[in-house]
JSON list of C-alpha atoms in Angstrom, two decimals:
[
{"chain": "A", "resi": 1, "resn": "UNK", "atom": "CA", "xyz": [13.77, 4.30, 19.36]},
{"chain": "A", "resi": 2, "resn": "UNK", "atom": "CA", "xyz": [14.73, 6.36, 16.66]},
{"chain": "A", "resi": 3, "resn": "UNK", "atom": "CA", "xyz": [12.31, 9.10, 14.97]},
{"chain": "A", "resi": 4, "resn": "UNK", "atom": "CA", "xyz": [12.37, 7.18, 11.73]},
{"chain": "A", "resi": 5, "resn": "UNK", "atom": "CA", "xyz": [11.35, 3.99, 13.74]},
{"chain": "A", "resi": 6, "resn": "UNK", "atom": "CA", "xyz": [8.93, 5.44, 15.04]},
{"chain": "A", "resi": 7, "resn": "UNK", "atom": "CA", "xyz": [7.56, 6.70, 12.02]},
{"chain": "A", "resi": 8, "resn": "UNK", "atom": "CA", "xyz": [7.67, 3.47, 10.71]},
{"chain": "A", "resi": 9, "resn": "UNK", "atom": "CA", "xyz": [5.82, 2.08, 12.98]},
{"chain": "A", "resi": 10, "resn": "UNK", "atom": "CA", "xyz": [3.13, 4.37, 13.36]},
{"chain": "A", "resi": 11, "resn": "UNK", "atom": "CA", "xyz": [2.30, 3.62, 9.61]},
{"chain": "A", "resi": 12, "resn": "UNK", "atom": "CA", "xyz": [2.69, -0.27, 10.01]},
{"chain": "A", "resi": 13, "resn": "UNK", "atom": "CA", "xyz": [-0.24, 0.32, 12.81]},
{"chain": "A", "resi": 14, "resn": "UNK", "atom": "CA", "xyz": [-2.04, 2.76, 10.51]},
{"chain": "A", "resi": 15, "resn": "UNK", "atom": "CA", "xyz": [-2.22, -0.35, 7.92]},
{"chain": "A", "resi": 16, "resn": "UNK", "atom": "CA", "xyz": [-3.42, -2.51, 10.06]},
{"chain": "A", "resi": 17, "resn": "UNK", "atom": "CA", "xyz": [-5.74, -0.14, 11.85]},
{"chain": "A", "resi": 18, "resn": "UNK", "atom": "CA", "xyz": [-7.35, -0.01, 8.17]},
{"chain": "A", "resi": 19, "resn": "UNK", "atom": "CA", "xyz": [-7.35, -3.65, 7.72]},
{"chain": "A", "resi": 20, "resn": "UNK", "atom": "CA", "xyz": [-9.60, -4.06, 10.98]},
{"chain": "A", "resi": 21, "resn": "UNK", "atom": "CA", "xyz": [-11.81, -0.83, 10.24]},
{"chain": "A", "resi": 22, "resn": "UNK", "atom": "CA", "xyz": [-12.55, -2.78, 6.81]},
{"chain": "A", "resi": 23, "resn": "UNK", "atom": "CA", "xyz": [-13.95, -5.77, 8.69]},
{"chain": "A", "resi": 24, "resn": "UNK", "atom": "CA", "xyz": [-15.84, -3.59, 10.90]},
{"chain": "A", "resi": 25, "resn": "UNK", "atom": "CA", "xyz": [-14.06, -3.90, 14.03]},
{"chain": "A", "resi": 26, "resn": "UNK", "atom": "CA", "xyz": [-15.35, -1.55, 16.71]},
{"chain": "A", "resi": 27, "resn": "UNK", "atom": "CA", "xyz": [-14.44, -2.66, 19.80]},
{"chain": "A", "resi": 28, "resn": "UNK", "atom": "CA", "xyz": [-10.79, -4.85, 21.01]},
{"chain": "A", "resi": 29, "resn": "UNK", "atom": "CA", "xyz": [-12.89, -8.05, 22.24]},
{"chain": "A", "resi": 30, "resn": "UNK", "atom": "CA", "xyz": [-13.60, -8.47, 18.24]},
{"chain": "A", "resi": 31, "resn": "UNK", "atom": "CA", "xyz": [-10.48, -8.73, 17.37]},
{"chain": "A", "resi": 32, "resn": "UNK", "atom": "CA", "xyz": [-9.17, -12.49, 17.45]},
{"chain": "A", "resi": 33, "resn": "UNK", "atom": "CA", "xyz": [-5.85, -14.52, 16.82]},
{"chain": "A", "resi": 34, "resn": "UNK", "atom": "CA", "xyz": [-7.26, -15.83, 13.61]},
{"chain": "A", "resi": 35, "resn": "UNK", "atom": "CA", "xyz": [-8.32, -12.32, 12.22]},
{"chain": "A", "resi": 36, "resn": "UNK", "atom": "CA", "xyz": [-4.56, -10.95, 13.09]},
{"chain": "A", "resi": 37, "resn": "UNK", "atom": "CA", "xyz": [-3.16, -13.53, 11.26]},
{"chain": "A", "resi": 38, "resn": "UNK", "atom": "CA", "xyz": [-5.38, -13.43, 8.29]},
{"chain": "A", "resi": 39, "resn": "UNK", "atom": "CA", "xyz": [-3.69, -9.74, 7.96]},
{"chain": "A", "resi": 40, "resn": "UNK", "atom": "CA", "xyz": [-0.17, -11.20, 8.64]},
{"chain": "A", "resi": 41, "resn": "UNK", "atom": "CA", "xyz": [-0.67, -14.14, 6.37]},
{"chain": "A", "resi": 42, "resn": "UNK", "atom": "CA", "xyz": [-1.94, -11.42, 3.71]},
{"chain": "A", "resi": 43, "resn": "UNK", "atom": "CA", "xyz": [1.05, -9.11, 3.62]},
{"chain": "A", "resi": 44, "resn": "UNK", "atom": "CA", "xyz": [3.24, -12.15, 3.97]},
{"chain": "A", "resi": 45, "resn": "UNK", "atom": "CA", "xyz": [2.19, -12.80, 0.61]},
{"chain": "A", "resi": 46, "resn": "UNK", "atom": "CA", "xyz": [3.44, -9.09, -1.24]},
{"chain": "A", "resi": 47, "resn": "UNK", "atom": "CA", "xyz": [5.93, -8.23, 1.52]},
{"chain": "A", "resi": 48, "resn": "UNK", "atom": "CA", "xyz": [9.70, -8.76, 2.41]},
{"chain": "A", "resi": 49, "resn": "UNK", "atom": "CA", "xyz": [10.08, -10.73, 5.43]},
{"chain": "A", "resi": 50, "resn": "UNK", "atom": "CA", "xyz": [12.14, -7.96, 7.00]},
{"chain": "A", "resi": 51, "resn": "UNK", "atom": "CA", "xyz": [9.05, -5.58, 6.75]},
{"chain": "A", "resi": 52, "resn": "UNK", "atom": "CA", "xyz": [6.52, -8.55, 8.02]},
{"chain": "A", "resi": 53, "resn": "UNK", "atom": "CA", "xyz": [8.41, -9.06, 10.83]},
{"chain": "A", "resi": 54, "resn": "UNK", "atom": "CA", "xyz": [8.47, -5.31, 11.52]},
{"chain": "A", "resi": 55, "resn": "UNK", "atom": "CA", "xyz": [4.63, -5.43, 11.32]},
{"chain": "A", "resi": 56, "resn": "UNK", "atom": "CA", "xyz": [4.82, -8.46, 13.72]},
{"chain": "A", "resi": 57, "resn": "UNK", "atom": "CA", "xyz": [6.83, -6.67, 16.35]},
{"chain": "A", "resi": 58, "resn": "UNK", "atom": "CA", "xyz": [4.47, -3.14, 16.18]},
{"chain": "A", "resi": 59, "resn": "UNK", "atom": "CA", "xyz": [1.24, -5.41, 16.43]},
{"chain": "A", "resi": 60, "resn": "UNK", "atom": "CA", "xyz": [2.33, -7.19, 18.98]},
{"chain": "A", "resi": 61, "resn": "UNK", "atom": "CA", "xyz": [3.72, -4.37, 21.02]},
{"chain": "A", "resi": 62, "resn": "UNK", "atom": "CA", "xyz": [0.26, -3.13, 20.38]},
{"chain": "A", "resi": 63, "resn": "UNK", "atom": "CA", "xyz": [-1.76, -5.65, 21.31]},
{"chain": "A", "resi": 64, "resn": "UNK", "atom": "CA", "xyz": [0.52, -6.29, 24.93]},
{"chain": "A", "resi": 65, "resn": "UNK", "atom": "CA", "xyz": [0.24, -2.07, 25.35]},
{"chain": "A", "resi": 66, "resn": "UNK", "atom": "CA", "xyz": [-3.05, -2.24, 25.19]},
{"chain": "A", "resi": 67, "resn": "UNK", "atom": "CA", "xyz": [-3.62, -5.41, 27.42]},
{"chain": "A", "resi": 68, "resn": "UNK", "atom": "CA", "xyz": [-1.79, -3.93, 30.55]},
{"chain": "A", "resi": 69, "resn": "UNK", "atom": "CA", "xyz": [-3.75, -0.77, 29.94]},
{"chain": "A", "resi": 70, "resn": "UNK", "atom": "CA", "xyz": [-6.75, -1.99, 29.24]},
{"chain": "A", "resi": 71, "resn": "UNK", "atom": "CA", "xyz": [-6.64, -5.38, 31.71]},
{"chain": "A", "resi": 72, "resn": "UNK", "atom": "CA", "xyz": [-7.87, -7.47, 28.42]},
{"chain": "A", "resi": 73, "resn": "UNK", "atom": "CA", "xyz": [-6.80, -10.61, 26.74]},
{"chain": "A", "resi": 74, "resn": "UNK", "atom": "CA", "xyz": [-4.32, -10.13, 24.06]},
{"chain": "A", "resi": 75, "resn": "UNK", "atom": "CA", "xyz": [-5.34, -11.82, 20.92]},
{"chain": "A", "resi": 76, "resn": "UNK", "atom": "CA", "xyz": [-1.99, -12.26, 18.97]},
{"chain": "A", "resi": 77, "resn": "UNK", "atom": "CA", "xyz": [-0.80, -14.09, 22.18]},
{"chain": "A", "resi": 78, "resn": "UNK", "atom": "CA", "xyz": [0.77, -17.51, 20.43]},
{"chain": "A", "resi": 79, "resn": "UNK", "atom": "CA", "xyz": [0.50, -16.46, 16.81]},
{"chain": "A", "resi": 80, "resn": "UNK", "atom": "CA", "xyz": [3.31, -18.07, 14.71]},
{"chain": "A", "resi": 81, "resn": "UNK", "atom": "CA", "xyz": [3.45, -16.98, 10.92]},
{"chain": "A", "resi": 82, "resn": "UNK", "atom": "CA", "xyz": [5.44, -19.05, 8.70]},
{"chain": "A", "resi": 83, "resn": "UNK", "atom": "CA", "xyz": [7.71, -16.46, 6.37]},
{"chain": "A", "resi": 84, "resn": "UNK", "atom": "CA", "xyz": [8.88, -17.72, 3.20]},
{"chain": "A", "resi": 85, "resn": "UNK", "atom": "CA", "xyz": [12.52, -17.08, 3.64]},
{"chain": "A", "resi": 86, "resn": "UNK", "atom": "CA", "xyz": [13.51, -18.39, -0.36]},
{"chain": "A", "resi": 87, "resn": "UNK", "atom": "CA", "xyz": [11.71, -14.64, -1.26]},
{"chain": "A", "resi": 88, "resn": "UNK", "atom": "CA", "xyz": [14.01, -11.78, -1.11]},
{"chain": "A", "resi": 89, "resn": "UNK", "atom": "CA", "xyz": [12.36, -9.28, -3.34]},
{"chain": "A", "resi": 90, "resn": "UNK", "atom": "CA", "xyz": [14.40, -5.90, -4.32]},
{"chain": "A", "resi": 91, "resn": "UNK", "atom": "CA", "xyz": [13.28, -3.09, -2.68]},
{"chain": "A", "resi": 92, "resn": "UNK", "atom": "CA", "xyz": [14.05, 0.62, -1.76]},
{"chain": "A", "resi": 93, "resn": "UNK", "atom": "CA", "xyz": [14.95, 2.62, 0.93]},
{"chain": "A", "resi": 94, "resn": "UNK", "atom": "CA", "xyz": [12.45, 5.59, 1.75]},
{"chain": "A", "resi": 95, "resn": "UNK", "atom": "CA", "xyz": [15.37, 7.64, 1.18]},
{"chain": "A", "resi": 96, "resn": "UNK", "atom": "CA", "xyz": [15.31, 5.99, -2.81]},
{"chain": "A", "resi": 97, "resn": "UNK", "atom": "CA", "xyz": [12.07, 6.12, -3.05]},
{"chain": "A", "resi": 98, "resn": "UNK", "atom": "CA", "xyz": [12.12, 10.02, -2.22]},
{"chain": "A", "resi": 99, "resn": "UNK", "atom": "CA", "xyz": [15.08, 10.20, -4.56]},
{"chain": "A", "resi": 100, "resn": "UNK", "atom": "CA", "xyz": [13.51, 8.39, -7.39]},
{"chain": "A", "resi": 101, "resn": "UNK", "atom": "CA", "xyz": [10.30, 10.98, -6.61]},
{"chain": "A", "resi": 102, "resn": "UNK", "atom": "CA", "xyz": [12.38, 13.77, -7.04]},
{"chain": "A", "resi": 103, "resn": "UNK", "atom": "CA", "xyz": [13.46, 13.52, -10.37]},
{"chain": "A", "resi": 104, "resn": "UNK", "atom": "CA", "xyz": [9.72, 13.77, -11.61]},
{"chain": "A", "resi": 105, "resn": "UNK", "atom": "CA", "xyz": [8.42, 17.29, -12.50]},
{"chain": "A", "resi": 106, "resn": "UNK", "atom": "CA", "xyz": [5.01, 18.95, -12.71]},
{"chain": "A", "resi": 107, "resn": "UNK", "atom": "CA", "xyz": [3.88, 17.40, -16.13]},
{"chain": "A", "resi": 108, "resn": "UNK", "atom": "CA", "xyz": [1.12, 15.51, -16.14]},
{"chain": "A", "resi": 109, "resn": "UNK", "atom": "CA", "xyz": [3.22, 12.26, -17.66]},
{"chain": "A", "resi": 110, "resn": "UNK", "atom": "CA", "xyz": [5.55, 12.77, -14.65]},
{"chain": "A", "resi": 111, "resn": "UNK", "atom": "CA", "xyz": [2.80, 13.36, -12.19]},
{"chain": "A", "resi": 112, "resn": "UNK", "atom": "CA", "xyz": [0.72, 10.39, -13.25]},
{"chain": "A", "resi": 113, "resn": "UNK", "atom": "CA", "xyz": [4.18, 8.16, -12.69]},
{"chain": "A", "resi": 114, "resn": "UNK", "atom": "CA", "xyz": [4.39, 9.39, -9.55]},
{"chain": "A", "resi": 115, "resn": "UNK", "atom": "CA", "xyz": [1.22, 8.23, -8.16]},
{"chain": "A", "resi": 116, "resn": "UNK", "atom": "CA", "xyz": [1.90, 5.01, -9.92]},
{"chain": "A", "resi": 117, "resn": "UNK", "atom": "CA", "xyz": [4.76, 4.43, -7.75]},
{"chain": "A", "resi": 118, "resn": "UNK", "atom": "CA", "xyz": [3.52, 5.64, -4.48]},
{"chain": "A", "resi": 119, "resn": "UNK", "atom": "CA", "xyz": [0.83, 3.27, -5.38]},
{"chain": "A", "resi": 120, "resn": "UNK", "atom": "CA", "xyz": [3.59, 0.42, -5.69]},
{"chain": "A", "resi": 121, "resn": "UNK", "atom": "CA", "xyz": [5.48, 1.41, -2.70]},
{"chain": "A", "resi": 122, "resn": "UNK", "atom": "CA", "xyz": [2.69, 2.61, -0.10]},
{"chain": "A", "resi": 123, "resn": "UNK", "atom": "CA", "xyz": [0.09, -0.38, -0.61]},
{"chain": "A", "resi": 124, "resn": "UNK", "atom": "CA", "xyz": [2.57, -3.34, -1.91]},
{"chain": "A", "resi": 125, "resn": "UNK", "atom": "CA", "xyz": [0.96, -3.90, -5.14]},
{"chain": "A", "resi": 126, "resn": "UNK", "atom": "CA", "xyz": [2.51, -5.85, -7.52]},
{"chain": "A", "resi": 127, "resn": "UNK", "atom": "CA", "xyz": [3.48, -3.82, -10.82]},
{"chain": "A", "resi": 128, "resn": "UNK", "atom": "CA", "xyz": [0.40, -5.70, -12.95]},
{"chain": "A", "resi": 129, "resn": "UNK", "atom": "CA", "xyz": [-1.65, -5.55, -10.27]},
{"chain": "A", "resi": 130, "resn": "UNK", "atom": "CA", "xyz": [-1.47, -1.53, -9.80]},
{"chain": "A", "resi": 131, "resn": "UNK", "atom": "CA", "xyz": [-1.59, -1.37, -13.29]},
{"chain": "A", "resi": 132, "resn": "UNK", "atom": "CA", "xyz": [-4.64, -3.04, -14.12]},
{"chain": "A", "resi": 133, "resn": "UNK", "atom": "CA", "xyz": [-6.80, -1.92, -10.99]},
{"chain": "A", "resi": 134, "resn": "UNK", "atom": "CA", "xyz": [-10.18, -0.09, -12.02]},
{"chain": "A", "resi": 135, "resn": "UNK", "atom": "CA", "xyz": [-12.13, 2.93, -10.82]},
{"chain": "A", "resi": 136, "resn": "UNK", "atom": "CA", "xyz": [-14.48, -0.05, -9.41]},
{"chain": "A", "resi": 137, "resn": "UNK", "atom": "CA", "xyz": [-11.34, -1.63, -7.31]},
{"chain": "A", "resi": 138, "resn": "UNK", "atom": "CA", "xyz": [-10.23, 2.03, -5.71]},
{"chain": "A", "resi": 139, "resn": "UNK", "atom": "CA", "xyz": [-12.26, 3.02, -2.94]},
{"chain": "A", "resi": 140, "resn": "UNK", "atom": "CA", "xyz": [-10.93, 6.18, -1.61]},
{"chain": "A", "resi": 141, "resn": "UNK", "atom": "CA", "xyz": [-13.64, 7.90, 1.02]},
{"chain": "A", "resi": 142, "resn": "UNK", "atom": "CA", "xyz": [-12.95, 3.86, 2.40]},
{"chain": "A", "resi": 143, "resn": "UNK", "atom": "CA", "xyz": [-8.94, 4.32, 2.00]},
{"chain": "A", "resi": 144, "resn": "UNK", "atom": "CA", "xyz": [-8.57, 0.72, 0.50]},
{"chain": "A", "resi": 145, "resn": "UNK", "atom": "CA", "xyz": [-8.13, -1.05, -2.94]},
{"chain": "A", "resi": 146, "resn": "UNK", "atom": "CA", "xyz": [-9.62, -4.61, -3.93]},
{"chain": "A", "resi": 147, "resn": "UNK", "atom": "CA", "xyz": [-6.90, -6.15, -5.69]},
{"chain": "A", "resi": 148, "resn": "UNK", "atom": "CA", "xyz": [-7.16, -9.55, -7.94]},
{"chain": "A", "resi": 149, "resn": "UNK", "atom": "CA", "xyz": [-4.10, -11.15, -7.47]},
{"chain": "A", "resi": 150, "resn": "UNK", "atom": "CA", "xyz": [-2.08, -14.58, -8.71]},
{"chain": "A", "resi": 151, "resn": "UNK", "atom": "CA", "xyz": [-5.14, -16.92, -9.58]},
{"chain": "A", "resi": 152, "resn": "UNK", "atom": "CA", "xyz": [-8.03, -14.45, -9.09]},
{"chain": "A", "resi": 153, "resn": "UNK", "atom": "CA", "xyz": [-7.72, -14.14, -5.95]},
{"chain": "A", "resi": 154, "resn": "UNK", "atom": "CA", "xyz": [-9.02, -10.87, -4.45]},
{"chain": "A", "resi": 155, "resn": "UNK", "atom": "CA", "xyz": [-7.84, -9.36, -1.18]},
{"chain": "A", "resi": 156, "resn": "UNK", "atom": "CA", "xyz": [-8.21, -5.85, 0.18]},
{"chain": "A", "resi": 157, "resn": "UNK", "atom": "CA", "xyz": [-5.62, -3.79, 0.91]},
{"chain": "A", "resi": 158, "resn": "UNK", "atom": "CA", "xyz": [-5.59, -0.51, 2.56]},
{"chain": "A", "resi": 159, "resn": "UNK", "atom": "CA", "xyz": [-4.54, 2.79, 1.42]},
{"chain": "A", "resi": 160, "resn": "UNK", "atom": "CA", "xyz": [-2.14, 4.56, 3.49]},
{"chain": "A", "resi": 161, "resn": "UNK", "atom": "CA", "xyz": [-2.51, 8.66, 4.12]},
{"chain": "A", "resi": 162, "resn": "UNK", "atom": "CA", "xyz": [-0.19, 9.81, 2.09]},
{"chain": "A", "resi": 163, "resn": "UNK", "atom": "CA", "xyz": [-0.79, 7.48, -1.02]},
{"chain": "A", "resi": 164, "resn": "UNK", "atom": "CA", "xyz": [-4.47, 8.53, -0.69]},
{"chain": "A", "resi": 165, "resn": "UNK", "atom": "CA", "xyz": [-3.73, 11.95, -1.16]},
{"chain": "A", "resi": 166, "resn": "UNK", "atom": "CA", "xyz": [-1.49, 11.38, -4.14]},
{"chain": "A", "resi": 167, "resn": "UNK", "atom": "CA", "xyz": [-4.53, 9.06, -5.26]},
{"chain": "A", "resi": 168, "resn": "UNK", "atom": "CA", "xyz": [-6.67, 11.45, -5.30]},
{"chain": "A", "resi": 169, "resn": "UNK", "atom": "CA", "xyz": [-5.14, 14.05, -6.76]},
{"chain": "A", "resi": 170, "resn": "UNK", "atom": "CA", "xyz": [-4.41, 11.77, -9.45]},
{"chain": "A", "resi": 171, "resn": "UNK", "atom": "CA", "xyz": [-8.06, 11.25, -10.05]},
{"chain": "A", "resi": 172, "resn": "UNK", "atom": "CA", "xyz": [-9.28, 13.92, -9.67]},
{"chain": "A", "resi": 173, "resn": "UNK", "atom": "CA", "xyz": [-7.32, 16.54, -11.34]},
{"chain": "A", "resi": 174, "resn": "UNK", "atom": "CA", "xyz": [-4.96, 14.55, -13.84]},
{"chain": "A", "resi": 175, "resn": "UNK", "atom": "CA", "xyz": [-7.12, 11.67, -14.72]},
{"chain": "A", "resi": 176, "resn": "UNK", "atom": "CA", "xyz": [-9.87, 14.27, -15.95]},
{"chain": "A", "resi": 177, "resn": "UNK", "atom": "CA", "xyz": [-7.46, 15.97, -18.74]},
{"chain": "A", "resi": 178, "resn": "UNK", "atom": "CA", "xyz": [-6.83, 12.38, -20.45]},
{"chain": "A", "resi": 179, "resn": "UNK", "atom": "CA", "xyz": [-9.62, 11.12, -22.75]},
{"chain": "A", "resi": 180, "resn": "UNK", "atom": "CA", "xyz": [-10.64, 8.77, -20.38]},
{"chain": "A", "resi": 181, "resn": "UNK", "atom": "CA", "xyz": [-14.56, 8.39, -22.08]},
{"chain": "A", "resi": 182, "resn": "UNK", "atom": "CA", "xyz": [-13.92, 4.39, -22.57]},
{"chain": "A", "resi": 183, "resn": "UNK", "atom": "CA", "xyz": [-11.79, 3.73, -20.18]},
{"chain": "A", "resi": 184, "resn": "UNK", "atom": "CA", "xyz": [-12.68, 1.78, -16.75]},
{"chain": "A", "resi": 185, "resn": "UNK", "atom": "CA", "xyz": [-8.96, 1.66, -15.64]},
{"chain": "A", "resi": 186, "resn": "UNK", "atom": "CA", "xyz": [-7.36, 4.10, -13.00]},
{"chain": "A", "resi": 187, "resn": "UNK", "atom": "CA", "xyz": [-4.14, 4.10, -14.13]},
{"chain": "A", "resi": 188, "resn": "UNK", "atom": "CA", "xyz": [-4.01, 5.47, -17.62]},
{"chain": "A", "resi": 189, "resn": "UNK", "atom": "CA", "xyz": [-2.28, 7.44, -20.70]},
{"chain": "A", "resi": 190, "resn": "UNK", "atom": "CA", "xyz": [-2.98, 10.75, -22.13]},
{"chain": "A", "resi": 191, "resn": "UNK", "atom": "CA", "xyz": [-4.89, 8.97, -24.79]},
{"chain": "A", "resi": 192, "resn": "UNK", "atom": "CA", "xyz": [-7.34, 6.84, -22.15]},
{"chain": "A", "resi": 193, "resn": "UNK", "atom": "CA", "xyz": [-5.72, 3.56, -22.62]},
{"chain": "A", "resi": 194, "resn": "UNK", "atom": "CA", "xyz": [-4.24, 1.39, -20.67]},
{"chain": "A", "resi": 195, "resn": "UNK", "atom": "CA", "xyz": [-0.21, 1.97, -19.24]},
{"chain": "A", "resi": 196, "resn": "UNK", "atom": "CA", "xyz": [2.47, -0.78, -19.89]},
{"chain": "A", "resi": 197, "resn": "UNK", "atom": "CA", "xyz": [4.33, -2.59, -17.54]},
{"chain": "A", "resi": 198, "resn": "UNK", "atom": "CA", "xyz": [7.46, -1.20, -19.92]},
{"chain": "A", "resi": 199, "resn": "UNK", "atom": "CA", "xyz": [6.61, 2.09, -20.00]},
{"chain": "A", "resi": 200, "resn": "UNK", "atom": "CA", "xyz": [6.49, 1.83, -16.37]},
{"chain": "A", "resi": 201, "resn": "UNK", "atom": "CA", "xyz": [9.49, 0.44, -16.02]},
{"chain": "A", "resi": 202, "resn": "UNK", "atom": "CA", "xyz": [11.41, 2.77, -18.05]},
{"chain": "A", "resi": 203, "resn": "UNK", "atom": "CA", "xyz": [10.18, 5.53, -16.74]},
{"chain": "A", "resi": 204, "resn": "UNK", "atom": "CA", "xyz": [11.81, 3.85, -13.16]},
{"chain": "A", "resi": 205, "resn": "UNK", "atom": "CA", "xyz": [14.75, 3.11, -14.64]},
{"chain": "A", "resi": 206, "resn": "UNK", "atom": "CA", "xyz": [15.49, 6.91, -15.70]},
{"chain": "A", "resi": 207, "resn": "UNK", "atom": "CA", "xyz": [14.83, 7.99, -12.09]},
{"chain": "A", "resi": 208, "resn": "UNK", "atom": "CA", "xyz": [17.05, 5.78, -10.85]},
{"chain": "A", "resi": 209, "resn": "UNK", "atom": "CA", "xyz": [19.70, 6.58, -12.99]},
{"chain": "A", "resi": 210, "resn": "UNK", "atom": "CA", "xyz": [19.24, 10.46, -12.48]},
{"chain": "A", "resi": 211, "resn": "UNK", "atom": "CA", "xyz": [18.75, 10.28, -8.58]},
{"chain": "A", "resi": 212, "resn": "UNK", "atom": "CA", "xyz": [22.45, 7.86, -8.77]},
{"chain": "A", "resi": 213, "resn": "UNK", "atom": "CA", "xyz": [20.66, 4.95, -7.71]}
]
């Protein structure tokens, strides 16, 4: 395997790892077929199929790994997830998305973009759902976010390393400088309100075009 495939999948394990810390899973004999696919089924619903069936392949490596190590039943043994193969979302290459991060500065505008899209990228989210999260929603000393998605529907979804730092610097450090007095929502302008999808958006579509994307 190659180092980036590796890398790869040691942070599609990571996820998951986070997803069965959250339901207080302490010891392999907890975990079951139906709780692996409840995480399967979740990220089938914000994620390409190429990248679910990239998680499929590292958890199940990891579950037959530690079987013959361990001598214990494997729990995704006959799992089947139905992908929905009419959704082929756009997406970016790390190499983009490192790209599209370059092009952002120090400022505090630039800086507060930047978590916004490591947000996007490391945890899946949905552009209105990263947007409208609140301080209530983003757990960080936990590493995950409760997110209200299509219909209401909450699910949690963790927060890998390296968006967690970028998180928290966020919060702590920019966040503060904003007048943030009446505001309940993480993501926000200099003047405490709530960001745009647009603003968002354009502020994308200038890194893409200065990174040649």
């Amino acid at each position: 395997l190659s180092d980036k495939t590796i890398v790869s999948y040691q942070c599609d394990l990571q996820l998951y790892l986070n997803f069965l810390k959250m339901h207080e899973i302490k010891e392999l004999e907890q975990i079951t077929g139906l709780l692996i696919q409840q995480y399967l089924h979740e990220q089938a619903e914000i994620k390409s199929a190429a990248t679910l069936n990239r998680y499929i392949s590292a958890i199940f490596s990891f579950h037959q790994f530690l079987a013959d190590k361990y001598d214990c039943k494997d729990p995704s043994l006959g799992i089947s997830v139905k992908k929905n193969a009419q959704k082929v979302p756009v997406y970016a290459t790390e190499q983009e998305i490192d790209k599209i991060l370059d092009q952002l500065d120090d400022s505090l505008k630039s800086q507060t973009f930047k978590t916004i899209f490591i947000t996007l990228y490391g945890c899946g989210l949905r552009l209105s759902e990263c947007l409208d999260l609140t301080l209530a929603q983003v757990h960080l000393e936990e590493k995950f976010l409760r997110v209200l998605g299509k219909g209401g529907k909450e699910r949690i979804v963790p927060i890998p390393e390296f968006t967690y730092h970028s998180m928290r610097y966020y919060l702590d450090t920019i966040r503060p400088v904003y007048r943030t007095v009446h505001s309940k929502t993480f993501f926000i302008n200099p003047k405490g309100k709530h960001l745009t999808s647009e603003s968002v958006e354009k502020m994308l579509k200038w890194c893409c075009i200065q990174a040649g994307i």
